[in-house]
Amino acid sequence: MNAPSGVGKTAVLVAAARERESLRADHLFVDPWAHAFVEASGWIPQHEAADEPRDDQLTLWMAARTRFLDDFVLDAVRGGCTQVAILGAGLDTRALRLDWPAPVTIFEVDTAPMLEFKRSVLGAAQPEATVTRVTLPVDLRTDWPDVLRRAEFHDDHPTAWVLEGLLMYLTPQDVDVLMTRIAAMSAPGSRLGATLTSSHFLEDAQTLPQLPDSPIDRDEWRELLRSNGPDDPTRWLDRYGWRGEVFPTADLARKYGRTPPPLDESSHQGDRWMVSATRG
């Protein structure tokens, strides 16, 4: 079993943040597999005492976005989405850990090495009987829609799409192709949940926070970044046929009972959004 490398290291970092959140007495969610992913990667993060949780910016951002997208997919399935497609799924465990309200097929799309690492850690773990979990090893810069359709994805069924921590690792051209393909495969009533960075993201990446003992150093991480977020997220979504609501992450943190740490006023570090959009 090979530990994740390159952008795969960021999936381990996200799993570590989910583990830290799961240990809190006031956790926003619990991920029973997060620790196993981190341990299997060979990284040993430094945790604070369980009764002394630390609301650092990075961990809080990961916790807020996880909770937001947990609620998003459950609401989408309650609303009639029979498929969930998680693009760039990484070490996502929603198929296994959420209490799904209706029968659903969940497609997890990522590279073959990432899915193999994930399979080796999860072992025989299976979702509940009403959930069909399908893993698809494919690069999102190739013809992934055809792979999805061959796996019995149905364009005429409402779908909940999840783009979590993905778009910033694609070039602007690849982002446009991805969004155009998603739009072409989305029946009326489909939903889109996504994380968006600011339009100054690449500029500010030099000073964005990291965990002190991160498995990926800042320079290595910056080399992986390819694009900024849009200037106007709502208008950007509309261009692809989505009616969207945009939520600043700091506002979500406060909604969830957390206090975001102060930001450097000279940067755009706070300009991160969560998106929930509907297909007309």
Short mmCIF file of C-alpha atoms in Angstrom, two decimals:
data_model
loop_
_atom_site.label_atom_id
_atom_site.label_comp_id
_atom_site.label_asym_id
_atom_site.label_seq_id
_atom_site.Cartn_x
_atom_site.Cartn_y
_atom_site.Cartn_z
CA MET A 1 0.00 0.00 0.00
CA ASN A 2 1.48 3.32 -1.11
CA ALA A 3 0.76 6.44 0.93
CA PRO A 4 -0.88 9.30 -1.00
CA SER A 5 1.54 11.64 -2.74
CA GLY A 6 1.24 15.02 -4.45
CA VAL A 7 -2.27 16.42 -4.16
CA GLY A 8 -3.19 13.17 -2.37
CA LYS A 9 -1.33 14.48 0.69
CA THR A 10 -3.94 17.20 1.02
CA ALA A 11 -6.59 14.48 1.41
CA VAL A 12 -4.61 13.14 4.38
CA LEU A 13 -4.49 16.66 5.84
CA VAL A 14 -8.27 16.95 5.49
CA ALA A 15 -8.72 13.55 7.15
CA ALA A 16 -6.55 14.74 10.05
CA ALA A 17 -8.77 17.79 10.44
CA ARG A 18 -11.84 15.53 10.48
CA GLU A 19 -10.20 13.38 13.13
CA ARG A 20 -9.51 16.44 15.30
CA GLU A 21 -13.11 17.59 14.94
CA SER A 22 -14.40 14.11 15.78
CA LEU A 23 -12.47 14.17 19.08
CA ARG A 24 -14.19 17.32 20.30
CA ALA A 25 -16.97 17.05 22.85
CA ASP A 26 -18.95 19.57 20.73
CA HIS A 27 -18.10 17.93 17.39
CA LEU A 28 -20.00 18.95 14.26
CA PHE A 29 -19.70 15.38 12.90
CA VAL A 30 -17.86 12.14 13.62
CA ASP A 31 -15.68 10.36 11.07
CA PRO A 32 -14.77 6.91 12.47
CA TRP A 33 -12.26 6.25 9.65
CA ALA A 34 -10.31 9.53 9.72
CA HIS A 35 -7.67 8.31 12.18
CA ALA A 36 -7.07 5.10 10.20
CA PHE A 37 -6.41 7.10 7.01
CA VAL A 38 -3.90 9.34 8.75
CA GLU A 39 -2.18 6.43 10.48
CA ALA A 40 -1.93 4.43 7.24
CA SER A 41 -0.31 7.41 5.51
CA GLY A 42 2.59 7.28 7.97
CA TRP A 43 2.00 10.79 9.27
CA ILE A 44 1.69 11.27 13.04
CA PRO A 45 0.02 14.66 13.64
CA GLN A 46 0.37 16.49 16.92
CA HIS A 47 -3.03 16.69 18.66
CA GLU A 48 -3.90 18.97 21.54
CA ALA A 49 -5.62 17.54 24.59
CA ALA A 50 -9.23 16.56 23.88
CA ASP A 51 -10.48 19.05 26.47
CA GLU A 52 -8.49 21.89 24.90
CA PRO A 53 -9.79 22.14 21.32
CA ARG A 54 -8.02 24.62 19.09
CA ASP A 55 -10.06 26.70 16.66
CA ASP A 56 -7.19 27.43 14.26
CA GLN A 57 -8.32 28.77 10.93
CA LEU A 58 -7.46 25.73 8.83
CA THR A 59 -9.10 23.12 11.08
CA LEU A 60 -12.18 25.29 11.53
CA TRP A 61 -12.46 25.75 7.75
CA MET A 62 -12.28 21.98 7.22
CA ALA A 63 -14.85 21.29 9.95
CA ALA A 64 -17.30 23.91 8.67
CA ARG A 65 -17.09 22.76 5.06
CA THR A 66 -17.50 19.10 6.05
CA ARG A 67 -20.60 19.82 8.12
CA PHE A 68 -22.05 22.08 5.41
CA LEU A 69 -21.65 19.45 2.70
CA ASP A 70 -22.93 16.69 4.99
CA ASP A 71 -26.12 18.68 5.44
CA PHE A 72 -26.17 19.55 1.73
CA VAL A 73 -26.14 15.95 0.45
CA LEU A 74 -28.69 14.73 2.98
CA ASP A 75 -31.03 17.59 2.09
CA ALA A 76 -30.54 16.91 -1.63
CA VAL A 77 -31.46 13.23 -1.21
CA ARG A 78 -34.51 14.16 0.87
CA GLY A 79 -35.45 16.50 -1.97
CA GLY A 80 -35.39 13.78 -4.62
CA CYS A 81 -31.77 13.38 -5.75
CA THR A 82 -31.22 9.66 -6.29
CA GLN A 83 -27.53 9.98 -7.17
CA VAL A 84 -24.60 11.66 -5.43
CA ALA A 85 -21.44 12.24 -7.46
CA ILE A 86 -18.36 13.21 -5.43
CA LEU A 87 -15.68 14.44 -7.82
CA GLY A 88 -12.13 14.36 -6.51
CA ALA A 89 -13.50 12.28 -3.63
CA GLY A 90 -10.17 11.78 -1.87
CA LEU A 91 -10.76 10.17 1.53
CA ASP A 92 -14.44 11.15 1.72
CA THR A 93 -16.48 8.72 3.88
CA ARG A 94 -19.99 10.16 3.53
CA ALA A 95 -21.27 6.98 1.87
CA LEU A 96 -20.38 5.08 5.05
CA ARG A 97 -20.89 7.50 7.93
CA LEU A 98 -24.06 9.45 7.09
CA ASP A 99 -27.58 8.31 7.91
CA TRP A 100 -29.06 8.48 4.43
CA PRO A 101 -32.79 9.31 4.34
CA ALA A 102 -33.62 7.44 1.11
CA PRO A 103 -32.07 4.90 -1.29
CA VAL A 104 -29.17 6.50 -3.16
CA THR A 105 -26.26 5.61 -5.43
CA ILE A 106 -23.02 7.36 -4.50
CA PHE A 107 -20.28 7.69 -7.11
CA GLU A 108 -16.78 8.46 -5.78
CA VAL A 109 -14.48 9.65 -8.55
CA ASP A 110 -10.72 10.01 -8.06
CA THR A 111 -7.39 8.68 -9.30
CA ALA A 112 -6.62 4.98 -9.08
CA PRO A 113 -3.82 5.35 -6.46
CA MET A 114 -6.07 7.37 -4.15
CA LEU A 115 -8.97 4.93 -4.41
CA GLU A 116 -6.67 1.96 -3.86
CA PHE A 117 -5.22 3.54 -0.70
CA LYS A 118 -8.73 4.26 0.49
CA ARG A 119 -9.88 0.70 -0.23
CA SER A 120 -6.92 -0.76 1.66
CA VAL A 121 -7.83 1.25 4.77
CA LEU A 122 -11.60 0.75 4.66
CA GLY A 123 -11.27 -2.99 4.14
CA ALA A 124 -14.65 -4.69 4.35
CA ALA A 125 -16.55 -1.60 5.52
CA GLN A 126 -19.86 -1.31 3.69
CA PRO A 127 -22.59 1.37 3.60
CA GLU A 128 -26.10 0.66 4.80
CA ALA A 129 -28.27 -1.57 2.61
CA THR A 130 -30.10 1.32 0.89
CA VAL A 131 -26.83 2.86 -0.33
CA THR A 132 -24.95 1.71 -3.43
CA ARG A 133 -21.34 2.90 -3.37
CA VAL A 134 -19.49 3.00 -6.70
CA THR A 135 -15.79 3.95 -6.90
CA LEU A 136 -14.46 5.10 -10.27
CA PRO A 137 -10.71 5.49 -10.88
CA VAL A 138 -10.45 8.22 -13.47
CA ASP A 139 -8.61 11.51 -13.95
CA LEU A 140 -11.06 14.42 -14.05
CA ARG A 141 -9.06 15.97 -16.90
CA THR A 142 -10.02 13.03 -19.14
CA ASP A 143 -13.39 11.77 -20.41
CA TRP A 144 -14.83 11.01 -16.97
CA PRO A 145 -18.51 11.52 -18.00
CA ASP A 146 -18.31 8.45 -20.23
CA VAL A 147 -16.81 6.43 -17.34
CA LEU A 148 -19.61 7.62 -15.05
CA ARG A 149 -22.32 6.67 -17.55
CA ARG A 150 -20.84 3.21 -18.07
CA ALA A 151 -21.13 2.76 -14.30
CA GLU A 152 -24.92 3.31 -14.64
CA PHE A 153 -25.02 7.00 -13.84
CA HIS A 154 -28.27 8.36 -15.30
CA ASP A 155 -28.29 11.85 -16.81
CA ASP A 156 -32.08 12.02 -16.48
CA HIS A 157 -32.04 11.44 -12.69
CA PRO A 158 -31.56 14.40 -10.30
CA THR A 159 -28.00 14.34 -8.98
CA ALA A 160 -26.23 15.96 -6.05
CA TRP A 161 -22.73 16.96 -7.13
CA VAL A 162 -20.00 17.53 -4.54
CA LEU A 163 -16.86 19.52 -5.42
CA GLU A 164 -14.98 19.75 -2.13
CA GLY A 165 -11.48 21.22 -2.14
CA LEU A 166 -11.14 20.42 -5.84
CA LEU A 167 -11.34 23.40 -8.19
CA MET A 168 -8.19 25.19 -7.01
CA TYR A 169 -6.09 22.22 -8.24
CA LEU A 170 -7.45 22.55 -11.80
CA THR A 171 -6.50 25.16 -14.38
CA PRO A 172 -9.17 27.73 -15.29
CA GLN A 173 -9.68 25.90 -18.59
CA ASP A 174 -10.12 22.56 -16.81
CA VAL A 175 -12.56 24.13 -14.35
CA ASP A 176 -14.64 25.46 -17.25
CA VAL A 177 -14.68 22.04 -18.96
CA LEU A 178 -15.61 20.33 -15.68
CA MET A 179 -18.48 22.72 -14.96
CA THR A 180 -19.76 22.49 -18.54
CA ARG A 181 -19.77 18.69 -18.38
CA ILE A 182 -21.56 18.69 -15.03
CA ALA A 183 -24.22 21.01 -16.43
CA ALA A 184 -24.77 18.72 -19.43
CA MET A 185 -25.30 15.74 -17.10
CA SER A 186 -27.62 17.44 -14.61
CA ALA A 187 -31.35 16.82 -14.82
CA PRO A 188 -33.76 19.48 -13.50
CA GLY A 189 -33.75 19.37 -9.70
CA SER A 190 -30.07 18.47 -9.50
CA ARG A 191 -27.99 20.14 -6.80
CA LEU A 192 -24.40 21.37 -6.61
CA GLY A 193 -22.40 21.73 -3.40
CA ALA A 194 -18.91 23.18 -3.64
CA THR A 195 -16.05 24.98 -1.95
CA LEU A 196 -14.83 28.16 -3.63
CA THR A 197 -11.72 30.18 -2.95
CA SER A 198 -11.31 33.90 -3.51
CA SER A 199 -10.32 35.57 -6.76
CA HIS A 200 -7.00 36.41 -5.02
CA PHE A 201 -6.32 32.86 -3.84
CA LEU A 202 -3.03 32.21 -5.67
CA GLU A 203 -1.71 35.59 -4.53
CA ASP A 204 -2.60 34.90 -0.90
CA ALA A 205 -1.47 31.25 -0.85
CA GLN A 206 1.94 32.41 0.40
CA THR A 207 0.45 33.39 3.76
CA LEU A 208 -2.55 31.05 4.12
CA PRO A 209 -2.39 29.05 7.38
CA GLN A 210 -1.26 25.45 7.67
CA LEU A 211 -1.13 22.96 10.50
CA PRO A 212 2.28 23.26 12.21
CA ASP A 213 3.21 19.66 11.36
CA SER A 214 1.44 19.40 8.00
CA PRO A 215 2.34 16.36 5.82
CA ILE A 216 2.77 18.75 2.90
CA ASP A 217 4.90 21.89 3.19
CA ARG A 218 3.75 25.25 1.90
CA ASP A 219 6.03 25.30 -1.15
CA GLU A 220 4.96 21.81 -2.24
CA TRP A 221 1.31 22.76 -1.77
CA ARG A 222 1.65 26.00 -3.73
CA GLU A 223 3.14 24.07 -6.65
CA LEU A 224 -0.12 22.11 -6.87
CA LEU A 225 -2.39 25.16 -7.08
CA ARG A 226 -3.72 26.09 -10.51
CA SER A 227 -6.57 28.62 -10.26
CA ASN A 228 -8.35 31.31 -8.28
CA GLY A 229 -12.02 31.34 -7.46
CA PRO A 230 -14.46 33.64 -9.32
CA ASP A 231 -14.90 37.36 -8.63
CA ASP A 232 -18.67 36.89 -8.30
CA PRO A 233 -19.58 33.30 -7.29
CA THR A 234 -23.33 33.74 -7.89
CA ARG A 235 -22.87 35.09 -11.40
CA TRP A 236 -20.28 32.40 -12.12
CA LEU A 237 -22.75 29.68 -11.12
CA ASP A 238 -25.48 31.27 -13.23
CA ARG A 239 -23.24 31.03 -16.29
CA TYR A 240 -23.45 27.24 -16.02
CA GLY A 241 -27.18 27.18 -15.34
CA TRP A 242 -27.18 26.99 -11.53
CA ARG A 243 -29.17 29.15 -9.11
CA GLY A 244 -26.89 29.39 -6.15
CA GLU A 245 -26.57 30.58 -2.58
CA VAL A 246 -23.10 31.50 -1.36
CA PHE A 247 -22.07 31.36 2.31
CA PRO A 248 -18.85 32.85 3.74
CA THR A 249 -17.11 30.18 5.76
CA ALA A 250 -16.66 32.47 8.77
CA ASP A 251 -20.45 32.97 8.90
CA LEU A 252 -20.98 29.21 8.82
CA ALA A 253 -18.49 28.73 11.64
CA ARG A 254 -20.46 31.16 13.79
CA LYS A 255 -23.71 29.40 12.83
CA TYR A 256 -22.17 26.16 14.08
CA GLY A 257 -21.21 27.77 17.39
CA ARG A 258 -17.54 28.42 16.69
CA THR A 259 -15.53 31.63 16.86
CA PRO A 260 -13.32 32.19 13.80
CA PRO A 261 -9.83 33.47 14.63
CA PRO A 262 -9.00 37.04 13.54
CA LEU A 263 -7.75 37.47 9.98
CA ASP A 264 -5.00 39.60 8.50
CA GLU A 265 -6.90 42.62 7.18
CA SER A 266 -4.30 43.13 4.43
CA SER A 267 -5.14 39.79 2.75
CA HIS A 268 -8.20 38.02 1.37
CA GLN A 269 -7.83 34.96 3.58
CA GLY A 270 -11.42 35.21 4.72
CA ASP A 271 -12.81 35.09 1.19
CA ARG A 272 -13.72 31.41 1.14
CA TRP A 273 -17.25 30.32 0.36
CA MET A 274 -19.50 27.34 0.48
CA VAL A 275 -21.97 27.00 -2.37
CA SER A 276 -25.37 25.32 -2.54
CA ALA A 277 -27.00 25.56 -5.95
CA THR A 278 -30.00 24.09 -7.79
CA ARG A 279 -30.50 23.20 -11.45
CA GLY A 280 -33.54 24.80 -13.01
#
